[in-house]
């Protein structure tokens, strides 16, 4: 296992479970979608792409909490069935090496830097951003749709 100065922070299990309960209760902003393409439905809890035919819950998630200039809530997917939270937190998830943007935030949730991954070397981008001591965490998102994927913190 590669040693790195960062760790991957997948979506908390309590949030995935709450989304499953809300979808089961028919809450209007929690939609159940059946995956119909191989790389269109990333689960933020297990950090895998949904397989064709898997049911996913689509719901809004506040990656940057309310009360800040950069407050942000946007759509994410989790598996509708229970899945295992991504465990290899010292390793960048193989499924998301491409098509990601990295946004660096300070401790007050202000975005102070950003990079687009090039040549499939996300570790290089992350370590570059984390060299700035003002950056408290890095969020990675889809470069095309802009959706939050996961957080990266210093070890
Ligand atoms: Zn999952």
mmCIF file of C-alpha atoms and ligand atoms in Angstrom:
data_model
loop_
_atom_site.group_PDB
_atom_site.id
_atom_site.type_symbol
_atom_site.label_atom_id
_atom_site.label_comp_id
_atom_site.label_asym_id
_atom_site.label_seq_id
_atom_site.Cartn_x
_atom_site.Cartn_y
_atom_site.Cartn_z
ATOM 1 C CA UNK A 1 0.000 0.000 0.000
ATOM 2 C CA UNK A 2 1.275 3.401 -1.016
ATOM 3 C CA UNK A 3 1.895 5.907 1.732
ATOM 4 C CA UNK A 4 0.529 9.365 1.133
ATOM 5 C CA UNK A 5 0.022 12.561 3.081
ATOM 6 C CA UNK A 6 -3.710 12.577 2.443
ATOM 7 C CA UNK A 7 -6.730 10.436 3.194
ATOM 8 C CA UNK A 8 -9.940 9.911 1.265
ATOM 9 C CA UNK A 9 -13.136 10.818 3.147
ATOM 10 C CA UNK A 10 -16.134 9.069 1.579
ATOM 11 C CA UNK A 11 -19.699 10.044 2.421
ATOM 12 C CA UNK A 12 -20.557 9.163 6.027
ATOM 13 C CA UNK A 13 -22.601 5.977 6.444
ATOM 14 C CA UNK A 14 -25.253 7.835 8.512
ATOM 15 C CA UNK A 15 -25.913 10.119 5.535
ATOM 16 C CA UNK A 16 -26.270 7.210 3.099
ATOM 17 C CA UNK A 17 -28.627 5.447 5.517
ATOM 18 C CA UNK A 18 -30.703 8.603 6.038
ATOM 19 C CA UNK A 19 -31.001 8.982 2.246
ATOM 20 C CA UNK A 20 -32.233 5.374 1.964
ATOM 21 C CA UNK A 21 -34.851 5.991 4.681
ATOM 22 C CA UNK A 22 -35.974 9.245 3.043
ATOM 23 C CA UNK A 23 -36.277 7.595 -0.370
ATOM 24 C CA UNK A 24 -38.291 4.724 1.144
ATOM 25 C CA UNK A 25 -40.591 7.308 2.773
ATOM 26 C CA UNK A 26 -41.144 9.001 -0.585
ATOM 27 C CA UNK A 27 -39.495 12.323 0.307
ATOM 28 C CA UNK A 28 -39.787 14.390 -2.869
ATOM 29 C CA UNK A 29 -36.109 15.408 -3.218
ATOM 30 C CA UNK A 30 -34.917 11.786 -2.955
ATOM 31 C CA UNK A 31 -35.367 10.009 -6.296
ATOM 32 C CA UNK A 32 -34.716 6.317 -6.970
ATOM 33 C CA UNK A 33 -32.967 5.885 -10.327
ATOM 34 C CA UNK A 34 -31.935 2.710 -12.141
ATOM 35 C CA UNK A 35 -28.417 2.946 -13.552
ATOM 36 C CA UNK A 36 -28.554 2.692 -17.345
ATOM 37 C CA UNK A 37 -24.918 3.458 -18.198
ATOM 38 C CA UNK A 38 -21.639 2.102 -16.789
ATOM 39 C CA UNK A 39 -19.958 5.387 -15.806
ATOM 40 C CA UNK A 40 -22.845 7.695 -14.992
ATOM 41 C CA UNK A 41 -23.839 6.858 -11.437
ATOM 42 C CA UNK A 42 -21.018 7.125 -8.885
ATOM 43 C CA UNK A 43 -21.879 6.006 -5.337
ATOM 44 C CA UNK A 44 -20.327 8.462 -2.849
ATOM 45 C CA UNK A 45 -20.349 5.875 -0.068
ATOM 46 C CA UNK A 46 -18.532 2.864 -1.591
ATOM 47 C CA UNK A 47 -16.856 5.012 -4.308
ATOM 48 C CA UNK A 48 -17.786 2.658 -7.130
ATOM 49 C CA UNK A 49 -19.747 3.241 -10.317
ATOM 50 C CA UNK A 50 -23.188 1.644 -10.245
ATOM 51 C CA UNK A 51 -23.490 -1.418 -12.433
ATOM 52 C CA UNK A 52 -26.183 -1.479 -15.099
ATOM 53 C CA UNK A 53 -29.546 -2.070 -13.481
ATOM 54 C CA UNK A 54 -28.475 -1.154 -9.937
ATOM 55 C CA UNK A 55 -30.877 1.149 -8.106
ATOM 56 C CA UNK A 56 -29.429 4.438 -6.872
ATOM 57 C CA UNK A 57 -30.801 7.234 -4.732
ATOM 58 C CA UNK A 58 -30.314 10.749 -6.088
ATOM 59 C CA UNK A 59 -30.548 13.475 -3.433
ATOM 60 C CA UNK A 60 -29.092 16.880 -2.540
ATOM 61 C CA UNK A 61 -26.025 16.962 -0.266
ATOM 62 C CA UNK A 62 -24.545 20.062 1.360
ATOM 63 C CA UNK A 63 -20.836 19.461 0.806
ATOM 64 C CA UNK A 64 -20.129 22.993 2.110
ATOM 65 C CA UNK A 65 -22.539 23.683 4.982
ATOM 66 C CA UNK A 66 -24.966 26.620 5.059
ATOM 67 C CA UNK A 67 -23.838 29.952 6.471
ATOM 68 C CA UNK A 68 -20.731 30.539 4.328
ATOM 69 C CA UNK A 69 -20.173 32.408 1.060
ATOM 70 C CA UNK A 70 -19.186 29.121 -0.615
ATOM 71 C CA UNK A 71 -22.098 27.156 0.891
ATOM 72 C CA UNK A 72 -23.121 24.556 -1.632
ATOM 73 C CA UNK A 73 -25.691 21.810 -1.925
ATOM 74 C CA UNK A 74 -25.926 19.601 -4.968
ATOM 75 C CA UNK A 75 -27.048 16.226 -6.277
ATOM 76 C CA UNK A 76 -25.231 13.008 -5.375
ATOM 77 C CA UNK A 77 -25.945 9.293 -5.743
ATOM 78 C CA UNK A 78 -25.711 6.475 -3.219
ATOM 79 C CA UNK A 79 -26.637 2.852 -3.745
ATOM 80 C CA UNK A 80 -30.261 2.159 -2.786
ATOM 81 C CA UNK A 81 -29.132 -1.116 -1.203
ATOM 82 C CA UNK A 82 -26.660 -1.047 1.705
ATOM 83 C CA UNK A 83 -23.040 -0.931 0.507
ATOM 84 C CA UNK A 84 -19.703 -0.945 2.275
ATOM 85 C CA UNK A 85 -18.097 2.450 2.876
ATOM 86 C CA UNK A 86 -14.850 2.846 0.908
ATOM 87 C CA UNK A 87 -12.069 1.560 3.181
ATOM 88 C CA UNK A 88 -8.801 2.058 1.309
ATOM 89 C CA UNK A 89 -8.638 5.655 2.478
ATOM 90 C CA UNK A 90 -4.883 5.928 1.856
ATOM 91 C CA UNK A 91 -5.412 5.202 -1.846
ATOM 92 C CA UNK A 92 -7.074 7.407 -4.417
ATOM 93 C CA UNK A 93 -10.111 5.422 -5.671
ATOM 94 C CA UNK A 94 -9.276 3.750 -8.964
ATOM 95 C CA UNK A 95 -12.734 4.506 -10.350
ATOM 96 C CA UNK A 96 -12.306 8.275 -10.147
ATOM 97 C CA UNK A 97 -8.824 8.957 -11.470
ATOM 98 C CA UNK A 98 -10.141 10.796 -14.518
ATOM 99 C CA UNK A 99 -12.493 13.701 -15.159
ATOM 100 C CA UNK A 100 -12.164 15.270 -11.703
ATOM 101 C CA UNK A 101 -11.567 18.790 -10.526
ATOM 102 C CA UNK A 102 -9.948 19.473 -7.145
ATOM 103 C CA UNK A 103 -11.014 22.461 -5.061
ATOM 104 C CA UNK A 104 -8.948 23.551 -2.079
ATOM 105 C CA UNK A 105 -10.760 25.187 0.846
ATOM 106 C CA UNK A 106 -9.444 26.923 3.938
ATOM 107 C CA UNK A 107 -10.695 26.237 7.467
ATOM 108 C CA UNK A 108 -13.526 28.788 6.966
ATOM 109 C CA UNK A 109 -14.893 26.857 3.956
ATOM 110 C CA UNK A 110 -13.637 29.451 1.470
ATOM 111 C CA UNK A 111 -12.352 28.050 -1.820
ATOM 112 C CA UNK A 112 -8.821 29.380 -2.278
ATOM 113 C CA UNK A 113 -7.406 27.222 -5.073
ATOM 114 C CA UNK A 114 -8.507 24.687 -7.698
ATOM 115 C CA UNK A 115 -6.911 22.293 -10.186
ATOM 116 C CA UNK A 116 -8.159 19.999 -12.930
ATOM 117 C CA UNK A 117 -6.601 16.547 -12.927
ATOM 118 C CA UNK A 118 -4.240 15.957 -15.847
ATOM 119 C CA UNK A 119 -2.656 12.739 -17.092
ATOM 120 C CA UNK A 120 -4.575 10.660 -14.534
ATOM 121 C CA UNK A 121 -2.269 11.647 -11.690
ATOM 122 C CA UNK A 122 -4.646 12.959 -9.072
ATOM 123 C CA UNK A 123 -2.105 12.365 -6.263
ATOM 124 C CA UNK A 124 0.189 14.982 -7.798
ATOM 125 C CA UNK A 125 -2.618 17.561 -7.834
ATOM 126 C CA UNK A 126 -3.693 16.765 -4.283
ATOM 127 C CA UNK A 127 -0.178 16.988 -2.891
ATOM 128 C CA UNK A 128 0.382 20.253 -4.756
ATOM 129 C CA UNK A 129 -2.777 21.759 -3.238
ATOM 130 C CA UNK A 130 -1.942 20.476 0.245
ATOM 131 C CA UNK A 131 1.493 22.085 0.127
ATOM 132 C CA UNK A 132 -0.377 25.305 0.851
ATOM 133 C CA UNK A 133 -0.778 25.335 4.655
ATOM 134 C CA UNK A 134 -3.908 27.504 4.299
ATOM 135 C CA UNK A 135 -5.752 24.648 2.583
ATOM 136 C CA UNK A 136 -7.652 22.631 5.198
ATOM 137 C CA UNK A 137 -9.271 20.134 2.818
ATOM 138 C CA UNK A 138 -9.788 19.407 -0.868
ATOM 139 C CA UNK A 139 -13.103 18.442 -2.464
ATOM 140 C CA UNK A 140 -13.134 16.545 -5.737
ATOM 141 C CA UNK A 141 -15.995 16.891 -8.179
ATOM 142 C CA UNK A 142 -16.969 15.820 -11.656
ATOM 143 C CA UNK A 143 -15.283 18.101 -14.164
ATOM 144 C CA UNK A 144 -18.306 17.922 -16.480
ATOM 145 C CA UNK A 145 -21.389 18.042 -14.250
ATOM 146 C CA UNK A 146 -19.723 19.581 -11.222
ATOM 147 C CA UNK A 147 -21.179 17.103 -8.748
ATOM 148 C CA UNK A 148 -19.398 16.507 -5.446
ATOM 149 C CA UNK A 149 -17.558 13.165 -5.371
ATOM 150 C CA UNK A 150 -15.590 13.007 -2.083
ATOM 151 C CA UNK A 151 -13.355 14.950 0.303
ATOM 152 C CA UNK A 152 -9.621 14.657 0.807
ATOM 153 C CA UNK A 153 -7.938 15.623 4.081
ATOM 154 C CA UNK A 154 -4.402 15.591 5.423
ATOM 155 C CA UNK A 155 -3.493 12.426 7.319
HETATM 156 ZN ZN1 LIG B 1 -22.347 2.232 -2.840
#
